[in-house]
Tab-separated table of C-alpha atoms and ligand atoms in Angstrom:
chain	number	residue	atom	x	y	z
K	12	MET	CA	7.265	11.242	22.306
K	13	ASP	CA	9.688	12.409	19.591
K	14	LEU	CA	8.805	11.046	16.145
K	15	LYS	CA	11.497	11.120	13.483
K	16	ILE	CA	9.783	10.939	10.111
K	17	THR	CA	11.294	11.105	6.641
K	18	CYS	CA	8.833	12.459	4.083
K	19	ILE	CA	8.859	11.727	0.371
K	20	PRO	CA	6.491	14.199	-1.270
K	21	GLY	CA	7.364	12.751	-4.695
K	22	ASP	CA	5.658	13.697	-7.952
K	23	GLY	CA	2.251	14.713	-9.263
K	24	ILE	CA	-0.226	15.189	-6.422
K	25	GLY	CA	2.334	13.771	-3.949
K	26	PRO	CA	3.499	17.093	-2.459
K	27	GLU	CA	-0.099	18.318	-1.975
K	28	ILE	CA	-1.342	15.225	-0.177
K	29	VAL	CA	1.755	14.869	2.015
K	30	ALA	CA	1.343	18.507	3.114
K	31	GLU	CA	-2.197	17.725	4.293
K	32	ALA	CA	-1.105	14.552	6.076
K	33	LYS	CA	1.532	16.578	7.947
K	34	LYS	CA	-1.155	19.076	8.913
K	35	VAL	CA	-3.202	16.274	10.466
K	36	LEU	CA	-0.147	14.741	12.158
K	37	ASP	CA	0.705	18.140	13.635
K	38	ALA	CA	-2.816	18.399	15.021
K	39	VAL	CA	-2.370	14.971	16.639
K	40	ALA	CA	1.038	15.995	18.010
K	41	GLY	CA	-0.490	19.146	19.535
K	42	LYS	CA	-3.361	17.260	21.189
K	43	TYR	CA	-1.381	14.296	22.464
K	44	GLY	CA	1.893	15.997	23.366
K	45	HIS	CA	4.246	14.603	20.718
K	46	VAL	CA	6.969	16.312	18.715
K	47	MET	CA	7.250	15.606	14.988
K	48	HIS	CA	10.651	15.899	13.290
K	49	TYR	CA	10.231	15.838	9.509
K	50	THR	CA	13.003	15.585	6.954
K	51	ASP	CA	12.108	15.614	3.264
K	52	ILE	CA	13.919	13.562	0.633
K	53	LEU	CA	13.440	13.419	-3.115
K	54	MET	CA	12.447	10.273	-4.950
K	55	GLY	CA	11.108	9.429	-8.394
K	56	GLY	CA	10.832	12.144	-11.024
K	57	ALA	CA	11.670	14.924	-8.564
K	58	SER	CA	14.976	13.208	-7.805
K	59	ILE	CA	15.678	12.563	-11.500
K	60	ASP	CA	15.222	16.277	-12.206
K	61	ALA	CA	17.523	17.275	-9.339
K	62	TYR	CA	20.186	14.543	-9.416
K	63	GLY	CA	19.694	12.479	-12.573
K	64	VAL	CA	18.756	9.366	-10.597
K	65	PRO	CA	15.407	8.348	-9.034
K	66	LEU	CA	16.926	7.814	-5.565
K	67	THR	CA	20.316	8.816	-4.163
K	68	ASP	CA	22.339	6.926	-1.538
K	69	GLU	CA	22.053	9.991	0.703
K	70	ALA	CA	18.269	9.844	0.469
K	71	ILE	CA	18.302	6.149	1.410
K	72	GLN	CA	20.518	6.974	4.389
K	73	THR	CA	18.170	9.755	5.530
K	74	ALA	CA	15.254	7.321	5.325
K	75	LYS	CA	17.204	4.712	7.321
K	76	ASP	CA	18.009	7.284	10.016
K	77	ALA	CA	14.314	7.964	10.650
K	78	ASP	CA	11.767	5.867	12.557
K	79	ALA	CA	9.352	5.781	9.615
K	80	VAL	CA	8.843	7.120	6.110
K	81	LEU	CA	5.702	8.889	4.913
K	82	MET	CA	5.353	9.008	1.157
K	83	GLY	CA	3.016	10.712	-1.311
K	84	SER	CA	3.395	9.166	-4.728
K	85	ILE	CA	5.908	9.052	-7.542
K	86	GLY	CA	5.917	8.897	-11.323
K	87	GLY	CA	4.439	10.824	-14.211
K	88	ASP	CA	2.515	10.283	-17.395
K	89	THR	CA	4.259	7.307	-18.988
K	90	THR	CA	3.454	8.392	-22.540
K	91	THR	CA	4.380	12.083	-22.332
K	92	SER	CA	6.867	12.543	-19.479
K	93	PRO	CA	10.587	12.662	-20.426
K	94	TRP	CA	11.317	10.475	-17.371
K	95	TYR	CA	10.004	7.516	-19.376
K	96	LYS	CA	12.515	8.034	-22.174
K	97	LEU	CA	15.255	7.041	-19.698
K	98	PRO	CA	16.516	3.457	-19.342
K	99	PRO	CA	14.229	1.425	-16.988
K	100	ASN	CA	16.698	1.526	-14.060
K	101	LEU	CA	16.637	5.341	-14.083
K	102	ARG	CA	12.864	5.841	-14.261
K	103	PRO	CA	10.811	7.061	-11.268
K	104	GLU	CA	9.511	3.583	-10.299
K	105	ALA	CA	13.065	2.284	-9.969
K	106	GLY	CA	13.425	4.607	-6.973
K	107	LEU	CA	10.447	2.993	-5.275
K	108	LEU	CA	11.724	-0.528	-5.922
K	109	ALA	CA	15.179	0.506	-4.687
K	110	ILE	CA	13.910	1.941	-1.401
K	111	ARG	CA	11.744	-1.152	-0.770
K	112	LYS	CA	14.799	-3.363	-1.229
K	113	ALA	CA	17.264	-1.108	0.628
K	114	LEU	CA	14.992	-0.886	3.675
K	115	ASN	CA	13.987	-4.568	3.428
K	116	LEU	CA	10.290	-3.669	3.320
K	117	PHE	CA	9.065	-7.153	2.512
K	118	ALA	CA	5.542	-6.894	3.933
K	119	ASN	CA	3.050	-4.682	2.144
K	120	LEU	CA	-0.293	-4.207	3.877
K	121	ARG	CA	-3.091	-2.849	1.710
K	122	PRO	CA	-6.463	-2.599	3.403
K	123	ALA	CA	-9.505	-2.310	1.134
K	124	VAL	CA	-12.572	-1.184	3.039
K	125	LEU	CA	-16.010	-0.255	1.794
K	126	TYR	CA	-17.110	2.696	3.940
K	127	GLU	CA	-20.829	2.702	4.631
K	128	GLU	CA	-20.903	6.422	3.745
K	129	LEU	CA	-19.341	5.676	0.355
K	130	ALA	CA	-21.221	2.466	-0.468
K	131	GLY	CA	-22.746	4.274	-3.458
K	132	ALA	CA	-19.258	4.532	-5.022
K	133	CYS	CA	-18.902	0.737	-5.098
K	134	PRO	CA	-19.300	-0.390	-8.717
K	135	LEU	CA	-20.804	-3.750	-7.707
K	136	LYS	CA	-24.516	-4.575	-7.618
K	137	GLU	CA	-26.260	-3.349	-4.510
K	138	GLU	CA	-27.026	-6.863	-3.299
K	139	ILE	CA	-23.253	-7.444	-3.106
K	140	SER	CA	-22.155	-4.029	-1.824
K	141	ARG	CA	-24.866	-4.062	0.862
K	142	ALA	CA	-22.873	-6.677	2.805
K	143	GLY	CA	-19.897	-4.280	2.927
K	144	PHE	CA	-16.352	-5.601	3.133
K	145	ASP	CA	-13.146	-5.045	5.007
K	146	MET	CA	-10.143	-6.945	3.725
K	147	LEU	CA	-6.402	-6.552	3.913
K	148	ILE	CA	-4.048	-7.679	1.204
K	149	MET	CA	-0.711	-8.819	2.602
K	150	ARG	CA	1.585	-8.626	-0.395
K	151	GLU	CA	5.165	-9.904	-0.448
K	152	LEU	CA	7.159	-6.903	-1.659
K	153	THR	CA	10.846	-7.666	-2.112
K	154	GLY	CA	10.908	-10.966	-4.019
K	155	GLY	CA	9.399	-12.804	-6.937
K	156	LEU	CA	9.276	-11.482	-10.483
K	157	TYR	CA	10.051	-7.921	-9.413
K	158	PHE	CA	13.513	-8.741	-8.151
K	159	GLY	CA	14.448	-11.885	-10.085
K	160	GLU	CA	17.140	-11.892	-12.726
K	161	ARG	CA	15.979	-10.300	-15.951
K	162	LYS	CA	17.488	-9.677	-19.342
K	163	THR	CA	16.680	-9.056	-22.962
K	164	VAL	CA	18.811	-10.860	-25.526
K	165	GLU	CA	18.791	-11.487	-29.229
K	166	GLU	CA	19.203	-15.040	-30.468
K	167	ASN	CA	19.454	-15.684	-34.211
K	168	GLY	CA	17.848	-12.324	-34.924
K	169	ILE	CA	14.932	-13.014	-32.565
K	170	ARG	CA	14.583	-10.707	-29.558
K	171	LYS	CA	13.868	-12.532	-26.317
K	172	ALA	CA	13.096	-11.179	-22.832
K	173	ILE	CA	13.492	-13.211	-19.648
K	174	ASP	CA	12.121	-12.451	-16.167
K	175	THR	CA	12.652	-14.976	-13.394
K	176	LEU	CA	10.270	-15.767	-10.536
K	177	THR	CA	12.113	-17.059	-7.482
K	178	TYR	CA	11.057	-17.541	-3.868
K	179	ASP	CA	12.949	-19.315	-1.152
K	180	GLU	CA	11.230	-20.658	1.927
K	181	THR	CA	12.589	-17.967	4.247
K	182	GLU	CA	10.997	-15.238	2.131
K	183	ILE	CA	7.678	-17.091	2.123
K	184	ARG	CA	7.777	-17.871	5.837
K	185	ARG	CA	8.379	-14.310	7.020
K	186	ILE	CA	5.519	-12.836	4.962
K	187	ALA	CA	3.216	-15.717	5.960
K	188	ILE	CA	3.956	-14.997	9.627
K	189	LYS	CA	3.027	-11.326	9.068
K	190	GLY	CA	-0.184	-12.456	7.390
K	191	PHE	CA	-1.220	-14.724	10.259
K	192	GLU	CA	-0.200	-12.164	12.888
K	193	VAL	CA	-2.413	-9.497	11.363
K	194	ALA	CA	-5.259	-12.016	10.888
K	195	MET	CA	-5.118	-12.687	14.654
K	196	LYS	CA	-5.984	-9.025	15.201
K	197	ARG	CA	-8.805	-9.139	12.640
K	198	LYS	CA	-11.349	-11.800	11.698
K	199	LYS	CA	-8.857	-14.677	11.915
K	200	LYS	CA	-9.074	-15.841	8.326
K	201	VAL	CA	-6.221	-16.086	5.820
K	202	THR	CA	-6.788	-16.721	2.129
K	203	SER	CA	-3.435	-17.632	0.631
K	204	VAL	CA	-3.440	-16.889	-3.079
K	205	ASP	CA	-1.153	-18.657	-5.535
K	206	LYS	CA	-0.986	-20.414	-8.895
K	207	ALA	CA	-0.074	-23.827	-7.514
K	208	ASN	CA	-1.676	-25.606	-10.470
K	209	VAL	CA	1.132	-24.258	-12.677
K	210	LEU	CA	4.059	-22.703	-10.784
K	211	ASP	CA	6.685	-24.389	-8.628
K	212	SER	CA	7.140	-21.192	-6.627
K	213	SER	CA	3.424	-21.374	-5.777
K	214	ARG	CA	3.645	-25.022	-4.749
K	215	LEU	CA	6.456	-24.131	-2.318
K	216	TRP	CA	4.434	-21.092	-1.195
K	217	ARG	CA	1.495	-23.364	-0.305
K	218	LYS	CA	3.665	-25.834	1.648
K	219	VAL	CA	5.393	-23.141	3.690
K	220	VAL	CA	2.122	-21.304	4.408
K	221	GLU	CA	0.679	-24.583	5.726
K	222	GLU	CA	3.698	-25.043	7.984
K	223	VAL	CA	3.291	-21.535	9.387
K	224	ALA	CA	-0.460	-22.072	9.855
K	225	LYS	CA	0.276	-24.792	12.432
K	226	ASP	CA	1.410	-22.060	14.832
K	227	TYR	CA	-1.924	-20.240	14.469
K	228	PRO	CA	-4.614	-22.844	15.188
K	229	GLU	CA	-7.225	-20.118	15.728
K	230	VAL	CA	-6.828	-18.816	12.191
K	231	THR	CA	-8.776	-20.436	9.364
K	232	LEU	CA	-6.572	-20.948	6.319
K	233	GLU	CA	-7.808	-21.448	2.800
K	234	HIS	CA	-5.918	-21.610	-0.476
K	235	MET	CA	-7.207	-19.960	-3.612
K	236	LEU	CA	-5.845	-19.827	-7.143
K	237	VAL	CA	-5.134	-16.301	-8.285
K	238	ASP	CA	-7.506	-16.365	-11.269
K	239	ASN	CA	-10.325	-17.553	-9.033
K	240	CYS	CA	-9.447	-14.864	-6.485
K	241	ALA	CA	-9.751	-12.205	-9.196
K	242	MET	CA	-13.297	-13.460	-9.812
K	243	GLN	CA	-14.234	-13.828	-6.143
K	244	LEU	CA	-13.203	-10.222	-5.450
K	245	VAL	CA	-16.067	-8.983	-7.609
K	246	LYS	CA	-18.464	-11.832	-6.873
K	247	ASP	CA	-18.295	-11.901	-3.085
K	248	PRO	CA	-15.675	-9.537	-1.573
K	249	ALA	CA	-17.163	-9.948	1.927
K	250	GLN	CA	-15.704	-13.491	2.139
K	251	PHE	CA	-12.163	-12.097	2.543
K	252	ASP	CA	-10.291	-11.055	5.649
K	253	VAL	CA	-6.534	-11.328	4.975
K	254	ILE	CA	-5.372	-12.176	1.451
K	255	LEU	CA	-1.791	-13.413	1.616
K	256	THR	CA	0.049	-13.441	-1.680
K	257	GLU	CA	3.282	-12.963	-3.606
K	258	ASN	CA	4.537	-9.738	-5.137
K	259	MET	CA	3.068	-9.740	-8.647
K	260	PHE	CA	-0.289	-11.273	-7.727
K	261	GLY	CA	-0.548	-8.775	-4.862
K	262	ASP	CA	0.156	-5.862	-7.189
K	263	ILE	CA	-2.719	-6.842	-9.444
K	264	LEU	CA	-5.225	-7.998	-6.810
K	265	SER	CA	-4.697	-4.899	-4.661
K	266	ASP	CA	-5.591	-2.650	-7.597
K	267	GLU	CA	-8.676	-4.756	-8.222
K	268	ALA	CA	-9.689	-4.674	-4.551
K	269	SER	CA	-9.265	-0.908	-4.408
K	270	MET	CA	-11.375	-0.445	-7.518
K	271	VAL	CA	-14.106	-2.559	-5.998
K	272	THR	CA	-14.343	-0.060	-3.123
K	273	GLY	CA	-14.913	2.644	-5.751
K	274	SER	CA	-12.851	5.076	-3.712
K	275	ILE	CA	-9.158	4.480	-4.254
K	276	GLY	CA	-8.521	7.982	-2.882
K	277	MET	CA	-9.341	6.565	0.555
K	278	LEU	CA	-6.989	3.598	0.700
K	279	ALA	CA	-3.798	3.589	2.737
K	280	SER	CA	-0.882	1.193	2.765
K	281	ALA	CA	2.095	0.214	4.870
K	282	SER	CA	5.319	-1.505	3.868
K	283	LEU	CA	7.113	-3.017	6.827
K	284	ASN	CA	10.383	-4.742	7.607
K	285	ASP	CA	11.150	-7.080	10.484
K	286	SER	CA	11.367	-4.289	13.044
K	287	LYS	CA	8.962	-1.403	13.645
K	288	PHE	CA	10.243	0.548	10.673
K	289	GLY	CA	7.855	1.147	7.807
K	290	LEU	CA	7.103	3.174	4.714
K	291	TYR	CA	3.551	4.459	4.499
K	292	GLU	CA	1.884	5.622	1.316
K	293	PRO	CA	-1.528	5.899	-0.296
K	294	SER	CA	-2.510	2.984	-2.554
K	295	HIS	CA	-3.177	5.329	-5.457
K	296	GLY	CA	-0.708	6.830	-7.906
K	297	SER	CA	0.613	10.323	-8.563
K	298	ALA	CA	-2.320	11.423	-10.786
K	299	PRO	CA	-0.261	13.924	-12.829
K	300	ASP	CA	-3.409	15.068	-14.659
K	301	ILE	CA	-4.810	16.699	-11.529
K	302	ALA	CA	-1.534	17.791	-9.889
K	303	GLY	CA	-1.390	21.349	-8.564
K	304	LYS	CA	-5.141	21.911	-8.849
K	305	ASP	CA	-5.930	21.466	-5.163
K	306	ILE	CA	-8.549	18.810	-5.947
K	307	ALA	CA	-6.727	15.612	-4.931
K	308	ASN	CA	-8.126	13.526	-2.097
K	309	PRO	CA	-5.606	13.576	0.790
K	310	ILE	CA	-7.496	10.980	2.866
K	311	ALA	CA	-5.487	7.930	1.724
K	312	THR	CA	-2.271	9.678	2.786
K	313	VAL	CA	-3.819	10.848	6.044
K	314	LEU	CA	-4.918	7.262	6.767
K	315	SER	CA	-1.404	6.074	5.847
K	316	ALA	CA	-0.103	8.457	8.512
K	317	ALA	CA	-2.534	6.788	10.943
K	318	MET	CA	-1.111	3.381	10.000
K	319	MET	CA	2.345	4.825	10.640
K	320	LEU	CA	1.383	5.898	14.159
K	321	ARG	CA	-0.074	2.459	14.847
K	322	TYR	CA	2.574	0.173	13.346
K	323	SER	CA	5.831	2.125	13.753
K	324	PHE	CA	5.119	4.046	16.971
K	325	ASP	CA	2.495	1.919	18.761
K	326	LEU	CA	0.355	5.048	19.109
K	327	ASP	CA	-3.003	3.305	18.729
K	328	LYS	CA	-5.086	6.048	20.347
K	329	GLU	CA	-3.601	8.684	18.073
K	330	ALA	CA	-4.164	6.490	15.005
K	331	GLU	CA	-7.782	6.020	16.037
K	332	ALA	CA	-8.149	9.791	16.470
K	333	ILE	CA	-7.155	10.256	12.822
K	334	GLU	CA	-9.491	7.504	11.648
K	335	ALA	CA	-12.321	9.028	13.660
K	336	ALA	CA	-11.610	12.446	12.108
K	337	VAL	CA	-11.897	10.907	8.625
K	338	LEU	CA	-15.178	9.249	9.541
K	339	LYS	CA	-16.516	12.505	10.952
K	340	ALA	CA	-15.644	14.405	7.774
K	341	LEU	CA	-17.481	11.757	5.744
K	342	GLN	CA	-20.468	11.696	8.076
K	343	GLU	CA	-20.725	15.481	7.915
K	344	GLY	CA	-20.898	15.182	4.152
K	345	TYR	CA	-17.517	16.612	3.123
K	346	ARG	CA	-16.169	15.083	-0.092
K	347	THR	CA	-13.339	15.700	-2.504
K	348	VAL	CA	-14.406	15.516	-6.139
K	349	ASP	CA	-13.406	11.846	-6.629
K	350	ILE	CA	-15.938	10.695	-4.012
K	351	MET	CA	-18.475	13.485	-4.457
K	352	SER	CA	-22.153	12.581	-4.492
K	353	GLU	CA	-25.417	14.491	-4.480
K	354	GLY	CA	-26.246	16.399	-1.320
K	355	CYS	CA	-22.629	16.464	-0.108
K	356	THR	CA	-20.261	19.444	0.214
K	357	GLN	CA	-17.392	19.421	-2.243
K	358	VAL	CA	-14.041	20.552	-0.843
K	359	GLY	CA	-10.486	20.796	-2.193
K	360	CYS	CA	-7.368	19.040	-0.961
K	361	LYS	CA	-6.291	21.786	1.446
K	362	GLN	CA	-9.764	22.307	2.821
K	363	MET	CA	-10.138	18.585	3.460
K	364	GLY	CA	-6.786	18.670	5.317
K	365	ASP	CA	-7.974	21.616	7.432
K	366	LEU	CA	-11.228	19.860	8.252
K	367	LEU	CA	-9.487	16.642	9.251
K	368	ALA	CA	-6.929	18.500	11.385
K	369	GLY	CA	-9.804	20.328	13.075
K	370	PHE	CA	-11.707	17.100	13.732
K	371	VAL	CA	-8.765	15.429	15.515
K	372	ASN	CA	-9.769	14.906	19.086
R	420	LIG	C1	2.442	-0.433	-6.557
R	420	LIG	C2	2.908	0.099	-7.883
R	420	LIG	C3	4.370	-0.297	-8.055
R	420	LIG	C4	4.440	-1.807	-8.024
R	420	LIG	C5	5.027	0.264	-9.323
R	420	LIG	C6	4.912	1.781	-9.364
R	420	LIG	C7	6.456	-0.171	-9.458
R	420	LIG	O1	2.114	-0.377	-8.915
R	420	LIG	O2	2.977	-0.003	-5.524
R	420	LIG	O3	1.537	-1.270	-6.565
R	420	LIG	O4	4.209	-2.457	-9.051
R	420	LIG	O5	4.719	-2.356	-6.959
R	421	LIG	MG1	0.469	-1.529	-8.279
């Protein structure tokens, strides 16, 4: 099979981790008889430096022409980088928001898994971490506060900023359907998270999610308020299967969930539209402080590439081969510095990529 992939190396550690993911993909292509066609585009700070904007129309077109997009990470140090002296619509993150919107990537899947081998990294008490957990946050990605009307005005000498939170039922329905569909392939439980005790958008969210649930009688649905969910994630993370939530809540809860695993360098993500097209990226950021030192953990990006094979190309066996390679590296005791523990072998970014490529079977 021919796979047309647009790559966004991005900023910070992005180029290093994408290079390792390509290495692993090439190993899969060699073993399973596929041909990878990569085209790189610039986004974020790299694009600002080259073109003065965080994402060009040409780059969007190149992404649209591919079957899937594999991304590293974008952005720099917000206090020291000159990119953050620019107006908000020209900063690195604006490129990410623009590509999500332009490609209609409304469904963001963020799995948070506690690997048995890395249970020691979990910051929770052992009696909680012992149970392990495997959840997936299904975050709405192209609506809500992120894309509502916003402005800053001055009224009678008082500065005032306004951000609007809007959802219509079609936006809620399509992400709810994605949530239930993925729950059907997992443990068949959806926890829909909202703030229905305060927000109208949440009350509509709840109603529409209940309507969608009628089509999935096998799936157990529960509703949870977002503040309670934040607590439950540290109190009893094993209770969750699929967490279905809106854009802003999903942004915050997915960071919390990843922290609870203790190994954010391991967590992949996928952002999908209504077809097979998707953008795949690690859940972590661009870590400018460790860029170029060959110490970043490429596993989250490698696992994002596995998600890409599964969701955009229906190559389940190949995706599993990557996941098995990651597990083997962990079981054999190889660790990048972020997940290093006593008795293990510390390796750099490139070496981890080589090991994973070699373990693909
Ligand atoms: C994320 C990030 C982005 C978001 C930022 C970089 C705009 O935090 O992907 O979670 O808030 O969506
Ligand atoms: Mg975030």
